[in-house]
Coordinates of C-alpha atoms in Angstrom, one line a residue:
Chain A
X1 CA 63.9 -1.6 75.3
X2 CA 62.6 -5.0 77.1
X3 CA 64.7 -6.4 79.9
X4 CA 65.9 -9.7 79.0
X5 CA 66.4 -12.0 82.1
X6 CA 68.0 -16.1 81.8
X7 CA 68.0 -19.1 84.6
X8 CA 70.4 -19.9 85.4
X9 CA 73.0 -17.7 85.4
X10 CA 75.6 -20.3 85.0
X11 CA 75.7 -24.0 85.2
X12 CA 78.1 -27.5 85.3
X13 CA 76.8 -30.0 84.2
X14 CA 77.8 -33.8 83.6
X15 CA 78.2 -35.3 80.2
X16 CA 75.0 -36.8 79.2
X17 CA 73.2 -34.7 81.1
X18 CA 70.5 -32.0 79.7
X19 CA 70.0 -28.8 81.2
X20 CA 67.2 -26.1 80.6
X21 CA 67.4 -22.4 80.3
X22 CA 64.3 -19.9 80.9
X23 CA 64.1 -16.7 79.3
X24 CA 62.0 -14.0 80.1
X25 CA 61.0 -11.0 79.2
X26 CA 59.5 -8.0 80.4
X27 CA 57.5 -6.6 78.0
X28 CA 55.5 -8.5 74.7
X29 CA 58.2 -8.8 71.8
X30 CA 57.8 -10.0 68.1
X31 CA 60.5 -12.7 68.0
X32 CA 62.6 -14.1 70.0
X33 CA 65.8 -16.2 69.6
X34 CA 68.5 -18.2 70.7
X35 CA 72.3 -18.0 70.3
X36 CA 75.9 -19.8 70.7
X37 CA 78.5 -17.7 71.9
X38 CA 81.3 -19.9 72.3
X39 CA 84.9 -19.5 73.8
X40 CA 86.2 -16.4 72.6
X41 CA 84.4 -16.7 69.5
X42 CA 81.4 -14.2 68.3
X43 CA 77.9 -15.2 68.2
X44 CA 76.3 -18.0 66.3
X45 CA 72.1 -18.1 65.6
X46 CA 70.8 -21.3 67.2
X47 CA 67.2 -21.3 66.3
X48 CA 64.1 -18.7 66.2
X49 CA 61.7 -19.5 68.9
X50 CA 58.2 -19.2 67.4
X51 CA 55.2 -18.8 69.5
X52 CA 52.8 -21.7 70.1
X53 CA 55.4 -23.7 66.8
X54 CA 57.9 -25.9 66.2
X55 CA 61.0 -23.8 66.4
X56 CA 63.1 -22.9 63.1
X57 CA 66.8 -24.0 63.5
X58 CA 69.8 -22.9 61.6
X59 CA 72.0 -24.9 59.8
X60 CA 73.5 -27.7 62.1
X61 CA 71.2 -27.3 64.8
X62 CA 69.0 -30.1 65.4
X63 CA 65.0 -30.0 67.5
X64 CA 66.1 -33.2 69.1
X65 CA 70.0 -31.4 70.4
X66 CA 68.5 -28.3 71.2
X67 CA 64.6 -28.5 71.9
X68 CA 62.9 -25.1 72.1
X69 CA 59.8 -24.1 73.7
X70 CA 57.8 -20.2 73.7
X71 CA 54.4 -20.9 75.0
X72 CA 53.6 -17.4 74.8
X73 CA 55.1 -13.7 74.1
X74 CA 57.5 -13.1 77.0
X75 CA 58.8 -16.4 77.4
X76 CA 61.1 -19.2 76.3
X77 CA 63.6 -22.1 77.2
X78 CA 66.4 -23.5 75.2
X79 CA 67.0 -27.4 76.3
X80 CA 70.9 -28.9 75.9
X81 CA 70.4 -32.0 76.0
X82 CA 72.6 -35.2 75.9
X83 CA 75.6 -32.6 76.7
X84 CA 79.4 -33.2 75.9
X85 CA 82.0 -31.0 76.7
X86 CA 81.9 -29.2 73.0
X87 CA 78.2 -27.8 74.5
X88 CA 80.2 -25.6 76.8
X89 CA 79.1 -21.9 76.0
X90 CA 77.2 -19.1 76.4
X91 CA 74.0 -19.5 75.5
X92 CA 72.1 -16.1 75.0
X93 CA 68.3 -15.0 74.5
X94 CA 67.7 -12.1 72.5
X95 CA 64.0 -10.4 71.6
X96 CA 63.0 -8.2 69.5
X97 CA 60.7 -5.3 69.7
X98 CA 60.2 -3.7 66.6
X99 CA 61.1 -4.8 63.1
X100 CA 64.7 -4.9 63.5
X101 CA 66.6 -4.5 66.6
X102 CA 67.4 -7.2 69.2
X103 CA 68.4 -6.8 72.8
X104 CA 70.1 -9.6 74.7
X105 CA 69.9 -11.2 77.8
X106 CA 72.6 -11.5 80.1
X107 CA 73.5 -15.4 79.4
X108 CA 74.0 -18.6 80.4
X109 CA 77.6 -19.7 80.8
X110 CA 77.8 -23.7 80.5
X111 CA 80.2 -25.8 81.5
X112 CA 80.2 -29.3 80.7
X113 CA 82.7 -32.0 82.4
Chain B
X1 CA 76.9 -19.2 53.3
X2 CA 76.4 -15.5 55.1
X3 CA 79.5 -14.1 56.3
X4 CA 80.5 -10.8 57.9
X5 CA 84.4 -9.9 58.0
X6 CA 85.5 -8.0 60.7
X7 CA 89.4 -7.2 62.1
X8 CA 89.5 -8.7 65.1
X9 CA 92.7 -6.3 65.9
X10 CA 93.1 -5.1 68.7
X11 CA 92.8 -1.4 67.6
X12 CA 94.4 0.7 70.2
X13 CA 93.5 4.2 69.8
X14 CA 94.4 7.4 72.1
X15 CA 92.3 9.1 74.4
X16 CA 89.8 11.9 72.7
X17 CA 91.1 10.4 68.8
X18 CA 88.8 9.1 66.5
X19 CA 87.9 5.4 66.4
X20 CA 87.1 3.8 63.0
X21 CA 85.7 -0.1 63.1
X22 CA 84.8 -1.6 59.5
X23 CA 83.1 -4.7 58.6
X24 CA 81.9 -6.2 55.3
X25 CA 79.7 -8.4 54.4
X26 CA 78.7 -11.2 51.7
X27 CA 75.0 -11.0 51.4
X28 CA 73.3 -9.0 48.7
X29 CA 70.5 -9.5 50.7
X30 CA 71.4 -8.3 53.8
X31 CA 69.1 -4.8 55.1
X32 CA 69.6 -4.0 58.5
X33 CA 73.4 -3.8 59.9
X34 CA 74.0 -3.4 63.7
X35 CA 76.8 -2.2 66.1
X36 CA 76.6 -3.9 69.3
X37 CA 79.6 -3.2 72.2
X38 CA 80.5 -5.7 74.2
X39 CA 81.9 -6.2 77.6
X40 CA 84.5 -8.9 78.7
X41 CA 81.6 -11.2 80.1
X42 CA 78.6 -9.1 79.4
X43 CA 76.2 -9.8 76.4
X44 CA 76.1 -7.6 73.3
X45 CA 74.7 -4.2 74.0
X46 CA 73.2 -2.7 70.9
X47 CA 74.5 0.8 70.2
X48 CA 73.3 1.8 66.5
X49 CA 71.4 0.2 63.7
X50 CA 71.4 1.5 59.5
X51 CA 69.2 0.3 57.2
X52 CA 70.2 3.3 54.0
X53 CA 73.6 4.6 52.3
X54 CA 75.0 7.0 54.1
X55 CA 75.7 7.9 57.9
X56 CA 73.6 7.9 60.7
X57 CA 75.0 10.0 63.9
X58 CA 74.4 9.3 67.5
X59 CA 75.9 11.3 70.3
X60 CA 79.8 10.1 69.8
X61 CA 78.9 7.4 67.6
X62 CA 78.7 7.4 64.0
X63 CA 78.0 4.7 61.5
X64 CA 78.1 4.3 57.8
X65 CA 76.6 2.3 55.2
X66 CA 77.7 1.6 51.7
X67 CA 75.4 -0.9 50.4
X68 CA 77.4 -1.1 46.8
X69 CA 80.7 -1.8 48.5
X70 CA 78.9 -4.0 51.2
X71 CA 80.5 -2.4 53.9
X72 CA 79.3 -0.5 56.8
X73 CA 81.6 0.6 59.7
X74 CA 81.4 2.7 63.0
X75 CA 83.0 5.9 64.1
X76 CA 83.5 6.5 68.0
X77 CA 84.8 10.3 68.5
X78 CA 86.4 11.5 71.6
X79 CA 87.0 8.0 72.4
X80 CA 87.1 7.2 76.0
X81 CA 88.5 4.3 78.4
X82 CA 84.8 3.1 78.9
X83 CA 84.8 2.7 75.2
X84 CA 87.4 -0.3 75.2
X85 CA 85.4 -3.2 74.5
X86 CA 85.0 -5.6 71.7
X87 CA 82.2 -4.8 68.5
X88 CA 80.6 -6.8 67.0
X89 CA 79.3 -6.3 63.4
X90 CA 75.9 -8.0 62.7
X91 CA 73.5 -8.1 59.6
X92 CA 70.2 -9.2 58.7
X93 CA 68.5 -10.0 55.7
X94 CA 65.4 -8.8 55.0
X95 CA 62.7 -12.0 54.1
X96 CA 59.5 -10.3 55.4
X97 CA 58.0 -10.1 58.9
X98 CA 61.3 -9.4 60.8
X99 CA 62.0 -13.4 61.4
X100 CA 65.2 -13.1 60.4
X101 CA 68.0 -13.6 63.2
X102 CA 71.3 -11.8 63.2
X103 CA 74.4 -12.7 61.3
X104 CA 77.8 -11.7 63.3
X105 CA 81.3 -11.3 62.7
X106 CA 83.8 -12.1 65.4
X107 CA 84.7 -8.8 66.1
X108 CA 87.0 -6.1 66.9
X109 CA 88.6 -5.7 70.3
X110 CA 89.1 -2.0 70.8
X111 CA 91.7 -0.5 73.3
X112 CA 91.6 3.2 74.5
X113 CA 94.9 4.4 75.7
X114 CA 94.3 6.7 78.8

């Protein structure tokens, strides 16, 4: 499977703030995404990150919150912007090779003060 | 509103038993249903995927599909310490060209007792 890698690993931030996330991957893959993992909590989709397109977000996830970017196959960046303390996560890239399966990256753990 | 219903336990199970994780799910829809393990601070690793009724077997790991019943669920035999770890159930509808992301349910922590 591809090898997923994020920047950064981890983060504080101030509220207000925005912060940017990079993932890349090793190999060309199909789709890639973006997800919430927060406190304890499983995983929630944030958006599909469409190559060289507007990005399709889930319901309550907003373009101008969480602005996404995937100029091309093996790369992509999740934006947090404006953050609050409710933003602290774990934000997680995933990819996807063939039809169906989806590997994840390692994360981004968030903290906002 | 797609959910997936999981026990979030924790299932504590012996060394070398049979472990036995279920989820269900609320979408008709849905096509493709995932096991992924994961770690206290790791992501999700993906361990098995069914898309048909019936089982699929992999090494120790077996999981199960009953499309009618919406329910799938995942088998670990001669379960291990290394296999404590929280699983998450997650489902996928099928709409054509694989855009689909995952659903999740919140998961079951699993304890193996040495």
């Amino acid at each position: 499977s591809a090898v997923i890698s994020q920047k950064p690993s981890r983060d504080i931030c101030q509220r207000g703030t925005s912060l940017t996330i990079q993932c890349q991957v090793d190999s060309q893959v199909t789709m890639m995404f973006w997800y919430r993992q927060q406190p304890g909590q499983s995983l929630t989709l944030i958006a599909t990150a469409n190559q060289g397109s507007e990005a399709t977000y889930e319901s309550g996830f907003v373009i101008d919150k969480f602005p996404i970017s995937r100029p091309n196959l093996t790369f992509s960046t999740l934006t947090v912007s404006n953050m609050s303390p409710e933003d602290s996560s774990i934000y997680l890239c995933s990819g996807q090779e063939s039809y169906n399966e989806q590997f994840f990256g390692p994360g981004t753990r968030l903290t906002v003060l | 509103q797609k959910e997936v219903e999981q026990n979030s336990g924790p299932l504590s199970v012996p060394e070398g038993a049979i472990a036995s994780l279920n989820c269900t799910y609320s979408d008709r829809g849905s096509q493709s249903f995932f096991w992924y393990r994961q770690y206290s601070g790791k992501s999700p690793e993906l361990i098995m995927s069914i898309y048909s009724n019936g089982d699929k077997e992999d090494g120790r790991f077996t999981a199960q599909l009953n499309k009618a019943s919406q329910y799938v669920s995942l088998l670990i035999r001669d379960s291990q310490p290394s296999d404590s770890a929280t699983y998450l159930c997650a489902v996928k509808e099928y709409s054509g060209g694989g855009a689909d992301g995952l659903t999740f349910g919140k998961g079951t922590h699993l304890i193996i007792q040495p």
